């Protein structure tokens, strides 16, 4: 995205390259949809925030329904890219998982409007938007299942056509989705704390947590990452 | 439900007590909604399956939208009751968790139509139905958070107003929901296998699974419960 050429600002606003203009419109639309919800959001408001005329808005991105679907698709792609880029595939499995969770909660934390549109608005609208969301969930499960299969978590490879990895991936994606949704209502919790809770749940498990065994990031302990997750005093580590 | 008096079958079908009649209608409606989806399901078909006239159907349970909302609410309540009754509160935390997961996946396995209506149909419709689903999720998270707080998983009690337990409960509920949804597309997997995968994920964690440490039910090992979850040979015990 940053690689795009800056618009040559010699004429009117409409001289902007189409890709730049569309990005501006979608940024505005995501903001308005997340703030007002799909129904209350109007094309008037979106065109005003985007700084273009309503006819231009329709010409560029179609009806409100089409615009919303395009927003969901773009935000989903941005999120998947952020996670895929965040994962460190050459690291041990726990660090891979941790980097993926950090990337996911980092994205949600920095793009709350995206997540609001992606998850809450798309869910509450149903129909084709719910299908976009189901499609995103399917892609995320596929990505996580592939990571599980290629990490040492399954040293023997897929013995059952990958069903085992796929079902664990479905559980993990659902856990992340639900926790991120909970986070929308509890925004005061730092990203690192939320990510560390899920990391501890799925890496250590409740069994270890009950016994006071807590997972810590390997090299650094960022001050904002409070990995204390319940149970008694964590061991030095 | 079983405590209800049987209808006195002395007259026409409409002499049935209202509660019994309504239950019959909702059974029929859940079956038709799950098979055809909300849009394709017709009041004609539901009245035919229920064995009553269409005017009576409307008189008892209102419009298709009202009927659908009533179905979601009833199935949600049945599911929550099944889980609450399944949990064995006097057992150690792992057995409590296991009994809850068994109850949940047992319910879904025996009531696939309920789950289809509750989860898929309600999600894909959006609007008030998505709100019913969000409400169910909230109740499930509350139940699980209470179990976590009262089990030894949090021996010190809620140090942070219960946020920690609540967020872990949100993750766990999301994992169960997503895995049950995955199961709809993979119905050949036995309930015990699916429940054991989630148990191992959230109790043992990936860390133990990678090391080949697998959780097994304490007393009995039912033949259909394949708790082998990946990794190398599990230890005896």
CSV table of C-alpha atoms in Angstrom, one decimal:
chain,number,residue,atom,x,y,z
A,1,UNK,CA,0.0,0.0,0.0
A,2,UNK,CA,2.8,2.4,0.9
A,3,UNK,CA,4.4,1.6,-2.5
A,4,UNK,CA,1.7,3.4,-4.4
A,5,UNK,CA,2.7,6.6,-6.2
A,6,UNK,CA,1.5,9.8,-4.6
A,7,UNK,CA,-1.2,11.5,-6.6
A,8,UNK,CA,0.0,14.4,-8.7
A,9,UNK,CA,-1.8,17.3,-7.2
A,10,UNK,CA,-2.0,19.6,-10.1
A,11,UNK,CA,-5.7,19.7,-10.7
A,12,UNK,CA,-9.0,19.0,-9.0
A,13,UNK,CA,-9.5,16.2,-6.5
A,14,UNK,CA,-10.9,14.0,-9.1
A,15,UNK,CA,-7.5,13.8,-10.9
A,16,UNK,CA,-6.4,11.3,-8.2
A,17,UNK,CA,-5.6,7.8,-9.5
A,18,UNK,CA,-8.6,5.5,-9.2
A,19,UNK,CA,-6.8,3.2,-6.7
A,20,UNK,CA,-6.0,6.1,-4.3
A,21,UNK,CA,-9.5,7.5,-4.6
A,22,UNK,CA,-11.0,4.1,-3.9
A,23,UNK,CA,-8.8,3.6,-0.9
A,24,UNK,CA,-9.9,7.0,0.5
A,25,UNK,CA,-13.5,6.1,0.0
A,26,UNK,CA,-13.2,2.8,1.7
A,27,UNK,CA,-11.3,4.3,4.6
A,28,UNK,CA,-14.2,6.7,5.1
A,29,UNK,CA,-16.8,4.0,4.6
A,30,UNK,CA,-15.2,1.7,7.2
A,31,UNK,CA,-15.1,4.5,9.7
A,32,UNK,CA,-18.7,5.4,9.1
A,33,UNK,CA,-20.0,1.8,9.1
A,34,UNK,CA,-18.2,1.0,12.3
A,35,UNK,CA,-19.4,4.2,14.0
A,36,UNK,CA,-23.1,4.1,12.9
A,37,UNK,CA,-23.7,0.5,11.8
A,38,UNK,CA,-24.8,-0.6,8.4
A,39,UNK,CA,-28.4,0.6,8.5
A,40,UNK,CA,-27.8,4.0,10.0
A,41,UNK,CA,-24.7,4.7,7.8
A,42,UNK,CA,-25.8,6.9,4.8
A,43,UNK,CA,-24.1,7.4,1.5
A,44,UNK,CA,-24.4,11.1,2.2
A,45,UNK,CA,-22.3,10.7,5.4
A,46,UNK,CA,-19.8,8.5,3.7
A,47,UNK,CA,-19.4,10.9,0.7
A,48,UNK,CA,-19.0,13.8,3.1
A,49,UNK,CA,-16.3,12.0,5.2
A,50,UNK,CA,-14.5,10.9,2.0
A,51,UNK,CA,-14.7,14.4,0.6
A,52,UNK,CA,-16.3,13.5,-2.7
A,53,UNK,CA,-19.7,13.9,-4.3
A,54,UNK,CA,-22.4,11.3,-3.8
A,55,UNK,CA,-22.7,10.6,-7.6
A,56,UNK,CA,-18.9,10.0,-7.6
A,57,UNK,CA,-19.2,7.6,-4.6
A,58,UNK,CA,-21.8,5.5,-6.5
A,59,UNK,CA,-19.7,5.6,-9.7
A,60,UNK,CA,-16.7,4.4,-7.9
A,61,UNK,CA,-18.0,1.7,-5.6
A,62,UNK,CA,-21.7,1.1,-6.3
A,63,UNK,CA,-24.6,0.9,-3.9
A,64,UNK,CA,-24.3,0.9,-0.1
A,65,UNK,CA,-24.5,-2.9,-0.1
A,66,UNK,CA,-21.7,-3.2,-2.6
A,67,UNK,CA,-19.6,-0.7,-0.8
A,68,UNK,CA,-20.1,-2.6,2.5
A,69,UNK,CA,-19.2,-6.0,0.9
A,70,UNK,CA,-16.1,-4.4,-0.6
A,71,UNK,CA,-15.1,-3.0,2.8
A,72,UNK,CA,-15.5,-6.4,4.4
A,73,UNK,CA,-13.4,-8.1,1.7
A,74,UNK,CA,-10.7,-5.4,2.0
A,75,UNK,CA,-10.5,-5.5,5.7
A,76,UNK,CA,-10.5,-9.3,5.7
A,77,UNK,CA,-7.6,-9.3,3.3
A,78,UNK,CA,-5.6,-6.7,5.3
A,79,UNK,CA,-6.1,-8.8,8.4
A,80,UNK,CA,-5.0,-12.0,6.8
A,81,UNK,CA,-2.0,-10.3,5.4
A,82,UNK,CA,-1.1,-8.9,8.8
A,83,UNK,CA,-1.3,-12.3,10.4
A,84,UNK,CA,0.6,-14.1,7.6
A,85,UNK,CA,3.4,-11.5,7.7
A,86,UNK,CA,3.5,-11.5,11.5
A,87,UNK,CA,4.1,-15.3,11.8
A,88,UNK,CA,7.8,-16.2,12.1
A,89,UNK,CA,7.9,-19.6,10.3
A,90,UNK,CA,11.5,-20.4,11.2
A,91,UNK,CA,10.9,-20.2,14.9
A,92,UNK,CA,9.9,-22.9,17.3
A,93,UNK,CA,6.1,-23.7,17.4
A,94,UNK,CA,5.4,-21.7,20.5
A,95,UNK,CA,7.0,-18.6,19.1
A,96,UNK,CA,5.2,-19.1,15.8
A,97,UNK,CA,1.9,-19.3,17.6
A,98,UNK,CA,2.8,-16.3,19.8
A,99,UNK,CA,3.8,-14.2,16.8
A,100,UNK,CA,0.6,-15.1,15.0
A,101,UNK,CA,-1.5,-14.1,18.0
A,102,UNK,CA,0.4,-10.9,18.5
A,103,UNK,CA,-0.2,-10.0,14.8
A,104,UNK,CA,-3.9,-10.8,15.1
A,105,UNK,CA,-4.5,-8.8,18.3
A,106,UNK,CA,-2.1,-6.1,17.1
A,107,UNK,CA,-4.2,-5.7,14.0
A,108,UNK,CA,-7.5,-5.7,15.9
A,109,UNK,CA,-6.1,-3.2,18.4
A,110,UNK,CA,-4.9,-0.8,15.7
A,111,UNK,CA,-7.9,-1.3,13.5
A,112,UNK,CA,-10.9,-1.5,15.8
A,113,UNK,CA,-13.1,0.1,13.1
A,114,UNK,CA,-12.1,-2.7,10.7
A,115,UNK,CA,-12.9,-5.4,13.3
A,116,UNK,CA,-16.2,-3.7,14.2
A,117,UNK,CA,-17.2,-3.7,10.5
A,118,UNK,CA,-15.8,-7.2,9.8
A,119,UNK,CA,-17.2,-9.0,12.8
A,120,UNK,CA,-20.0,-7.2,14.5
A,121,UNK,CA,-21.6,-5.4,11.5
A,122,UNK,CA,-21.2,-8.3,9.1
A,123,UNK,CA,-22.6,-10.7,11.7
A,124,UNK,CA,-25.5,-8.5,12.5
A,125,UNK,CA,-26.4,-7.9,8.8
A,126,UNK,CA,-26.5,-11.6,7.9
A,127,UNK,CA,-27.1,-12.7,4.3
A,128,UNK,CA,-24.2,-12.2,1.8
A,129,UNK,CA,-22.2,-10.3,4.5
A,130,UNK,CA,-22.4,-13.3,6.9
A,131,UNK,CA,-21.1,-15.4,3.9
A,132,UNK,CA,-18.1,-13.1,3.5
A,133,UNK,CA,-17.4,-13.5,7.2
A,134,UNK,CA,-17.8,-17.3,6.9
A,135,UNK,CA,-15.4,-17.2,4.0
A,136,UNK,CA,-12.9,-15.2,6.0
A,137,UNK,CA,-13.2,-17.7,8.9
A,138,UNK,CA,-12.6,-20.6,6.4
A,139,UNK,CA,-9.5,-18.9,5.1
A,140,UNK,CA,-8.2,-18.3,8.6
A,141,UNK,CA,-8.8,-21.9,9.6
A,142,UNK,CA,-6.9,-23.1,6.5
A,143,UNK,CA,-4.0,-20.8,7.3
A,144,UNK,CA,-3.8,-22.0,10.9
A,145,UNK,CA,-4.2,-25.6,10.0
A,146,UNK,CA,-1.3,-25.3,7.5
A,147,UNK,CA,0.8,-23.8,10.2
A,148,UNK,CA,-0.1,-26.6,12.6
A,149,UNK,CA,0.8,-29.2,10.0
A,150,UNK,CA,4.1,-27.6,9.1
A,151,UNK,CA,5.1,-26.9,12.7
A,152,UNK,CA,6.4,-29.7,14.9
A,153,UNK,CA,3.0,-30.0,16.5
A,154,UNK,CA,2.2,-32.8,14.1
A,155,UNK,CA,5.6,-34.4,13.4
A,156,UNK,CA,4.0,-37.4,11.6
A,157,UNK,CA,2.1,-35.2,9.2
A,158,UNK,CA,-1.6,-35.4,8.5
A,159,UNK,CA,-2.5,-39.0,9.4
A,160,UNK,CA,-6.2,-38.4,8.9
A,161,UNK,CA,-6.4,-36.1,5.9
A,162,UNK,CA,-5.6,-33.1,8.1
A,163,UNK,CA,-8.9,-33.4,10.0
A,164,UNK,CA,-7.2,-33.2,13.4
A,165,UNK,CA,-5.2,-30.1,12.5
A,166,UNK,CA,-8.3,-28.6,10.8
A,167,UNK,CA,-10.5,-29.1,13.8
A,168,UNK,CA,-7.9,-27.7,16.2
A,169,UNK,CA,-7.5,-24.7,13.8
A,170,UNK,CA,-11.2,-24.2,13.9
A,171,UNK,CA,-11.2,-24.1,17.7
A,172,UNK,CA,-8.3,-21.8,17.8
A,173,UNK,CA,-9.8,-19.4,15.2
A,174,UNK,CA,-13.1,-19.4,17.1
A,175,UNK,CA,-11.3,-18.7,20.3
A,176,UNK,CA,-9.4,-15.7,18.8
A,177,UNK,CA,-12.6,-14.4,17.1
A,178,UNK,CA,-14.6,-14.6,20.3
A,179,UNK,CA,-11.9,-13.1,22.5
A,180,UNK,CA,-11.4,-10.2,20.0
A,181,UNK,CA,-15.1,-9.6,20.1
A,182,UNK,CA,-15.0,-9.6,24.0
A,183,UNK,CA,-12.1,-7.1,23.7
A,184,UNK,CA,-14.3,-4.6,21.8
A,185,UNK,CA,-16.4,-4.3,25.0
A,186,UNK,CA,-13.3,-4.2,27.2
A,187,UNK,CA,-10.9,-1.9,25.2
A,188,UNK,CA,-9.0,-0.9,28.3
A,189,UNK,CA,-7.1,-4.3,28.3
A,190,UNK,CA,-3.7,-4.0,26.5
A,191,UNK,CA,-3.2,-6.0,23.3
A,192,UNK,CA,-0.3,-7.9,24.9
A,193,UNK,CA,-2.4,-9.0,27.9
A,194,UNK,CA,-5.2,-10.3,25.7
A,195,UNK,CA,-2.8,-12.1,23.3
A,196,UNK,CA,-0.9,-13.6,26.3
A,197,UNK,CA,-4.2,-14.9,27.8
A,198,UNK,CA,-5.0,-16.8,24.6
A,199,UNK,CA,-1.4,-17.9,24.2
A,200,UNK,CA,-1.5,-19.4,27.7
A,201,UNK,CA,-4.8,-21.0,27.3
A,202,UNK,CA,-3.9,-22.8,24.0
A,203,UNK,CA,-0.2,-23.4,24.6
A,204,UNK,CA,0.0,-24.1,28.3
A,205,UNK,CA,-3.7,-25.2,28.8
A,206,UNK,CA,-5.8,-24.8,31.9
A,207,UNK,CA,-4.0,-27.8,33.4
A,208,UNK,CA,-0.7,-25.9,33.6
A,209,UNK,CA,-2.4,-22.6,34.5
A,210,UNK,CA,-4.1,-24.2,37.5
A,211,UNK,CA,-0.6,-25.5,38.6
A,212,UNK,CA,0.8,-22.0,38.2
A,213,UNK,CA,2.9,-22.7,35.1
A,214,UNK,CA,2.7,-19.7,32.8
A,215,UNK,CA,4.2,-19.2,29.4
A,216,UNK,CA,6.5,-16.2,28.8
A,217,UNK,CA,7.8,-14.8,25.6
A,218,UNK,CA,11.2,-16.2,25.0
A,219,UNK,CA,13.7,-13.4,24.6
A,220,UNK,CA,12.2,-10.1,25.7
A,221,UNK,CA,9.5,-9.3,28.2
A,222,UNK,CA,7.9,-6.1,27.0
A,223,UNK,CA,6.7,-4.1,30.1
A,224,UNK,CA,3.2,-3.9,28.7
A,225,UNK,CA,3.0,-7.7,28.3
A,226,UNK,CA,1.4,-8.9,31.6
A,227,UNK,CA,1.4,-12.7,31.1
A,228,UNK,CA,0.2,-13.4,34.6
A,229,UNK,CA,-2.9,-15.4,33.9
A,230,UNK,CA,-4.2,-16.7,37.2
A,231,UNK,CA,-3.1,-19.5,39.5
A,232,UNK,CA,-0.3,-19.0,42.0
A,233,UNK,CA,3.1,-17.3,41.5
A,234,UNK,CA,4.5,-18.1,38.1
A,235,UNK,CA,7.9,-19.8,38.1
A,236,UNK,CA,11.0,-17.8,37.1
A,237,UNK,CA,11.5,-18.4,33.4
B,1,UNK,CA,-40.2,-31.4,29.8
B,2,UNK,CA,-40.9,-35.0,30.5
B,3,UNK,CA,-42.8,-34.0,33.6
B,4,UNK,CA,-45.6,-32.6,31.5
B,5,UNK,CA,-49.0,-34.3,31.7
B,6,UNK,CA,-49.8,-36.4,28.6
B,7,UNK,CA,-52.7,-34.9,26.6
B,8,UNK,CA,-56.1,-36.4,27.1
B,9,UNK,CA,-56.8,-37.8,23.7
B,10,UNK,CA,-60.6,-37.8,23.9
B,11,UNK,CA,-61.4,-35.3,21.2
B,12,UNK,CA,-59.9,-33.6,18.1
B,13,UNK,CA,-56.2,-32.8,17.9
B,14,UNK,CA,-56.9,-29.2,19.0
B,15,UNK,CA,-57.9,-30.4,22.5
B,16,UNK,CA,-54.2,-30.9,23.2
B,17,UNK,CA,-52.9,-28.6,26.0
B,18,UNK,CA,-51.4,-25.5,24.6
B,19,UNK,CA,-47.9,-26.3,25.9
B,20,UNK,CA,-47.9,-29.7,24.2
B,21,UNK,CA,-49.2,-28.2,21.0
B,22,UNK,CA,-46.6,-25.5,21.0
B,23,UNK,CA,-43.9,-28.0,21.6
B,24,UNK,CA,-45.0,-30.1,18.6
B,25,UNK,CA,-45.1,-27.0,16.4
B,26,UNK,CA,-41.7,-25.9,17.5
B,27,UNK,CA,-40.2,-29.4,16.9
B,28,UNK,CA,-41.7,-29.2,13.4
B,29,UNK,CA,-40.4,-25.7,12.8
B,30,UNK,CA,-36.8,-26.5,14.0
B,31,UNK,CA,-36.8,-29.5,11.6
B,32,UNK,CA,-38.0,-27.4,8.7
B,33,UNK,CA,-35.8,-24.4,9.4
B,34,UNK,CA,-32.7,-26.5,9.7
B,35,UNK,CA,-33.5,-28.5,6.5
B,36,UNK,CA,-34.6,-25.6,4.2
B,37,UNK,CA,-33.1,-22.5,5.9
B,38,UNK,CA,-35.2,-19.5,7.1
B,39,UNK,CA,-36.0,-18.1,3.7
B,40,UNK,CA,-37.0,-21.3,1.9
B,41,UNK,CA,-39.0,-22.6,4.9
B,42,UNK,CA,-42.7,-21.9,4.5
B,43,UNK,CA,-45.5,-21.7,7.0
B,44,UNK,CA,-47.3,-24.2,4.7
B,45,UNK,CA,-44.5,-26.7,5.2
B,46,UNK,CA,-44.2,-26.2,8.9
B,47,UNK,CA,-48.0,-26.5,9.4
B,48,UNK,CA,-48.0,-29.7,7.4
B,49,UNK,CA,-45.1,-31.3,9.3
B,50,UNK,CA,-46.7,-30.2,12.6
B,51,UNK,CA,-50.0,-31.6,11.5
B,52,UNK,CA,-52.1,-28.5,12.1
B,53,UNK,CA,-53.8,-25.9,10.0
B,54,UNK,CA,-51.9,-22.7,8.9
B,55,UNK,CA,-54.4,-20.4,10.7
B,56,UNK,CA,-53.8,-22.4,13.9
B,57,UNK,CA,-50.0,-22.1,13.4
B,58,UNK,CA,-50.3,-18.4,13.2
B,59,UNK,CA,-52.7,-18.3,16.1
B,60,UNK,CA,-50.3,-20.2,18.3
B,61,UNK,CA,-46.9,-18.8,17.5
B,62,UNK,CA,-47.3,-15.7,15.2
B,63,UNK,CA,-45.5,-14.9,12.0
B,64,UNK,CA,-42.6,-16.9,10.6
B,65,UNK,CA,-40.2,-14.3,12.1
B,66,UNK,CA,-41.7,-14.7,15.5
B,67,UNK,CA,-41.7,-18.5,15.2
B,68,UNK,CA,-38.1,-18.5,14.2
B,69,UNK,CA,-37.1,-16.3,17.1
B,70,UNK,CA,-39.1,-18.5,19.5
B,71,UNK,CA,-37.3,-21.6,18.1
B,72,UNK,CA,-33.9,-20.0,18.6
B,73,UNK,CA,-34.7,-19.0,22.2
B,74,UNK,CA,-36.1,-22.5,23.0
B,75,UNK,CA,-33.1,-24.3,21.5
B,76,UNK,CA,-30.7,-22.0,23.2
B,77,UNK,CA,-32.4,-22.7,26.6
B,78,UNK,CA,-32.3,-26.4,26.0
B,79,UNK,CA,-28.7,-26.3,25.2
B,80,UNK,CA,-27.7,-24.2,28.2
B,81,UNK,CA,-29.7,-26.6,30.4
B,82,UNK,CA,-28.0,-29.6,28.9
B,83,UNK,CA,-24.6,-28.1,29.6
B,84,UNK,CA,-25.5,-26.8,33.1
B,85,UNK,CA,-26.9,-30.3,34.0
B,86,UNK,CA,-23.9,-32.1,32.5
B,87,UNK,CA,-21.2,-30.3,34.5
B,88,UNK,CA,-20.2,-32.1,37.6
B,89,UNK,CA,-19.4,-29.3,40.0
B,90,UNK,CA,-18.0,-31.4,42.8
B,91,UNK,CA,-15.3,-32.9,40.6
B,92,UNK,CA,-11.8,-31.7,40.0
B,93,UNK,CA,-11.5,-28.8,37.5
B,94,UNK,CA,-10.4,-31.1,34.6
B,95,UNK,CA,-13.4,-33.4,35.0
B,96,UNK,CA,-15.7,-30.4,35.3
B,97,UNK,CA,-14.4,-29.1,32.1
B,98,UNK,CA,-14.6,-32.5,30.4
B,99,UNK,CA,-18.1,-33.1,31.6
B,100,UNK,CA,-19.2,-29.6,30.3
B,101,UNK,CA,-17.6,-30.3,26.9
B,102,UNK,CA,-19.1,-33.7,26.7
B,103,UNK,CA,-22.5,-32.2,27.5
B,104,UNK,CA,-22.1,-29.5,24.8
B,105,UNK,CA,-20.9,-31.8,22.0
B,106,UNK,CA,-23.4,-34.5,23.1
B,107,UNK,CA,-26.2,-32.0,22.8
B,108,UNK,CA,-25.0,-30.8,19.4
B,109,UNK,CA,-24.5,-34.3,18.2
B,110,UNK,CA,-28.0,-35.4,19.2
B,111,UNK,CA,-29.6,-32.1,18.1
B,112,UNK,CA,-28.0,-31.2,14.9
B,113,UNK,CA,-31.1,-29.5,13.7
B,114,UNK,CA,-31.1,-27.3,16.8
B,115,UNK,CA,-27.5,-26.4,16.3
B,116,UNK,CA,-28.1,-25.7,12.6
B,117,UNK,CA,-31.0,-23.4,13.4
B,118,UNK,CA,-29.2,-21.8,16.4
B,119,UNK,CA,-25.9,-21.2,14.8
B,120,UNK,CA,-26.0,-21.3,11.0
B,121,UNK,CA,-29.5,-20.0,10.3
B,122,UNK,CA,-29.5,-17.4,13.0
B,123,UNK,CA,-26.0,-16.1,11.9
B,124,UNK,CA,-27.0,-16.0,8.3
B,125,UNK,CA,-30.2,-14.1,9.0
B,126,UNK,CA,-28.6,-11.4,11.0
B,127,UNK,CA,-30.8,-8.7,12.7
B,128,UNK,CA,-32.8,-9.7,15.7
B,129,UNK,CA,-31.8,-13.4,15.2
B,130,UNK,CA,-28.1,-12.5,15.4
B,131,UNK,CA,-28.9,-10.6,18.6
B,132,UNK,CA,-30.5,-13.8,20.1
B,133,UNK,CA,-27.3,-15.6,19.2
B,134,UNK,CA,-25.2,-12.9,20.8
B,135,UNK,CA,-27.3,-13.1,23.9
B,136,UNK,CA,-26.9,-16.9,24.0
B,137,UNK,CA,-23.1,-16.4,23.6
B,138,UNK,CA,-23.1,-13.9,26.5
B,139,UNK,CA,-25.0,-16.3,28.7
B,140,UNK,CA,-22.6,-19.2,27.9
B,141,UNK,CA,-19.6,-17.0,28.6
B,142,UNK,CA,-21.2,-16.0,31.9
B,143,UNK,CA,-21.7,-19.7,32.8
B,144,UNK,CA,-18.2,-20.7,31.9
B,145,UNK,CA,-16.7,-17.7,33.7
B,146,UNK,CA,-18.6,-18.6,36.8
B,147,UNK,CA,-17.3,-22.2,36.6
B,148,UNK,CA,-13.7,-21.0,36.1
B,149,UNK,CA,-14.0,-18.7,39.1
B,150,UNK,CA,-15.5,-21.3,41.3
B,151,UNK,CA,-13.1,-24.1,40.3
B,152,UNK,CA,-9.6,-24.2,41.5
B,153,UNK,CA,-8.4,-22.6,38.3
B,154,UNK,CA,-8.6,-19.3,40.0
B,155,UNK,CA,-7.8,-20.1,43.7
B,156,UNK,CA,-7.4,-16.4,44.6
B,157,UNK,CA,-10.8,-15.4,43.2
B,158,UNK,CA,-11.4,-12.6,40.8
B,159,UNK,CA,-8.5,-10.2,41.4
B,160,UNK,CA,-9.5,-8.1,38.4
B,161,UNK,CA,-13.3,-8.0,38.6
B,162,UNK,CA,-13.4,-11.3,36.8
B,163,UNK,CA,-12.0,-9.9,33.6
B,164,UNK,CA,-9.4,-12.6,33.4
B,165,UNK,CA,-11.9,-15.4,33.8
B,166,UNK,CA,-14.4,-13.7,31.5
B,167,UNK,CA,-11.9,-13.3,28.7
B,168,UNK,CA,-10.8,-17.0,29.0
B,169,UNK,CA,-14.4,-18.0,29.0
B,170,UNK,CA,-15.0,-15.9,25.9
B,171,UNK,CA,-12.1,-17.7,24.2
B,172,UNK,CA,-13.4,-21.1,25.3
B,173,UNK,CA,-17.0,-20.5,24.2
B,174,UNK,CA,-15.7,-19.2,20.8
B,175,UNK,CA,-13.6,-22.3,20.4
B,176,UNK,CA,-16.5,-24.6,21.2
B,177,UNK,CA,-18.8,-22.7,18.9
B,178,UNK,CA,-16.4,-22.8,16.0
B,179,UNK,CA,-15.5,-26.4,16.5
B,180,UNK,CA,-19.2,-27.4,16.6
B,181,UNK,CA,-19.7,-25.5,13.4
B,182,UNK,CA,-16.8,-27.3,11.8
B,183,UNK,CA,-18.3,-30.5,13.0
B,184,UNK,CA,-21.6,-29.8,11.0
B,185,UNK,CA,-19.4,-30.2,7.9
B,186,UNK,CA,-17.6,-33.2,9.3
B,187,UNK,CA,-20.4,-35.2,10.9
B,188,UNK,CA,-18.5,-38.5,10.6
B,189,UNK,CA,-16.3,-37.6,13.5
B,190,UNK,CA,-17.6,-39.1,16.8
B,191,UNK,CA,-18.7,-36.7,19.5
B,192,UNK,CA,-16.1,-38.1,21.9
B,193,UNK,CA,-13.3,-37.4,19.5
B,194,UNK,CA,-14.3,-33.8,18.9
B,195,UNK,CA,-14.9,-33.1,22.6
B,196,UNK,CA,-11.5,-34.8,23.5
B,197,UNK,CA,-9.7,-32.6,20.9
B,198,UNK,CA,-11.0,-29.4,22.5
B,199,UNK,CA,-10.4,-30.8,26.0
B,200,UNK,CA,-6.8,-31.5,25.1
B,201,UNK,CA,-6.3,-28.1,23.4
B,202,UNK,CA,-7.6,-26.1,26.4
B,203,UNK,CA,-6.5,-28.4,29.2
B,204,UNK,CA,-3.2,-29.7,28.1
B,205,UNK,CA,-2.4,-27.0,25.5
B,206,UNK,CA,-0.4,-27.3,22.4
B,207,UNK,CA,2.8,-27.3,24.4
B,208,UNK,CA,2.0,-30.6,26.0
B,209,UNK,CA,0.5,-32.0,22.8
B,210,UNK,CA,3.7,-31.3,20.9
B,211,UNK,CA,5.5,-33.2,23.7
B,212,UNK,CA,3.1,-36.1,23.3
B,213,UNK,CA,1.4,-35.5,26.7
B,214,UNK,CA,-2.3,-36.2,26.2
B,215,UNK,CA,-5.2,-35.9,28.6
B,216,UNK,CA,-7.4,-39.0,29.2
B,217,UNK,CA,-10.7,-39.2,31.0
B,218,UNK,CA,-10.0,-40.2,34.6
B,219,UNK,CA,-11.9,-43.4,35.3
B,220,UNK,CA,-13.3,-45.0,32.2
B,221,UNK,CA,-12.0,-45.0,28.7
B,222,UNK,CA,-15.1,-45.4,26.5
B,223,UNK,CA,-14.1,-47.3,23.3
B,224,UNK,CA,-15.5,-44.5,21.1
B,225,UNK,CA,-13.4,-41.9,22.8
B,226,UNK,CA,-10.2,-41.6,20.8
B,227,UNK,CA,-8.2,-39.1,22.7
B,228,UNK,CA,-5.1,-39.5,20.5
B,229,UNK,CA,-4.6,-35.9,19.4
B,230,UNK,CA,-1.3,-35.8,17.6
B,231,UNK,CA,2.3,-35.8,18.7
B,232,UNK,CA,4.1,-39.0,19.6
B,233,UNK,CA,3.0,-41.9,21.7
B,234,UNK,CA,1.0,-40.8,24.7
B,235,UNK,CA,2.3,-41.8,28.1
B,236,UNK,CA,0.4,-44.5,30.0
B,237,UNK,CA,-2.0,-43.1,32.4
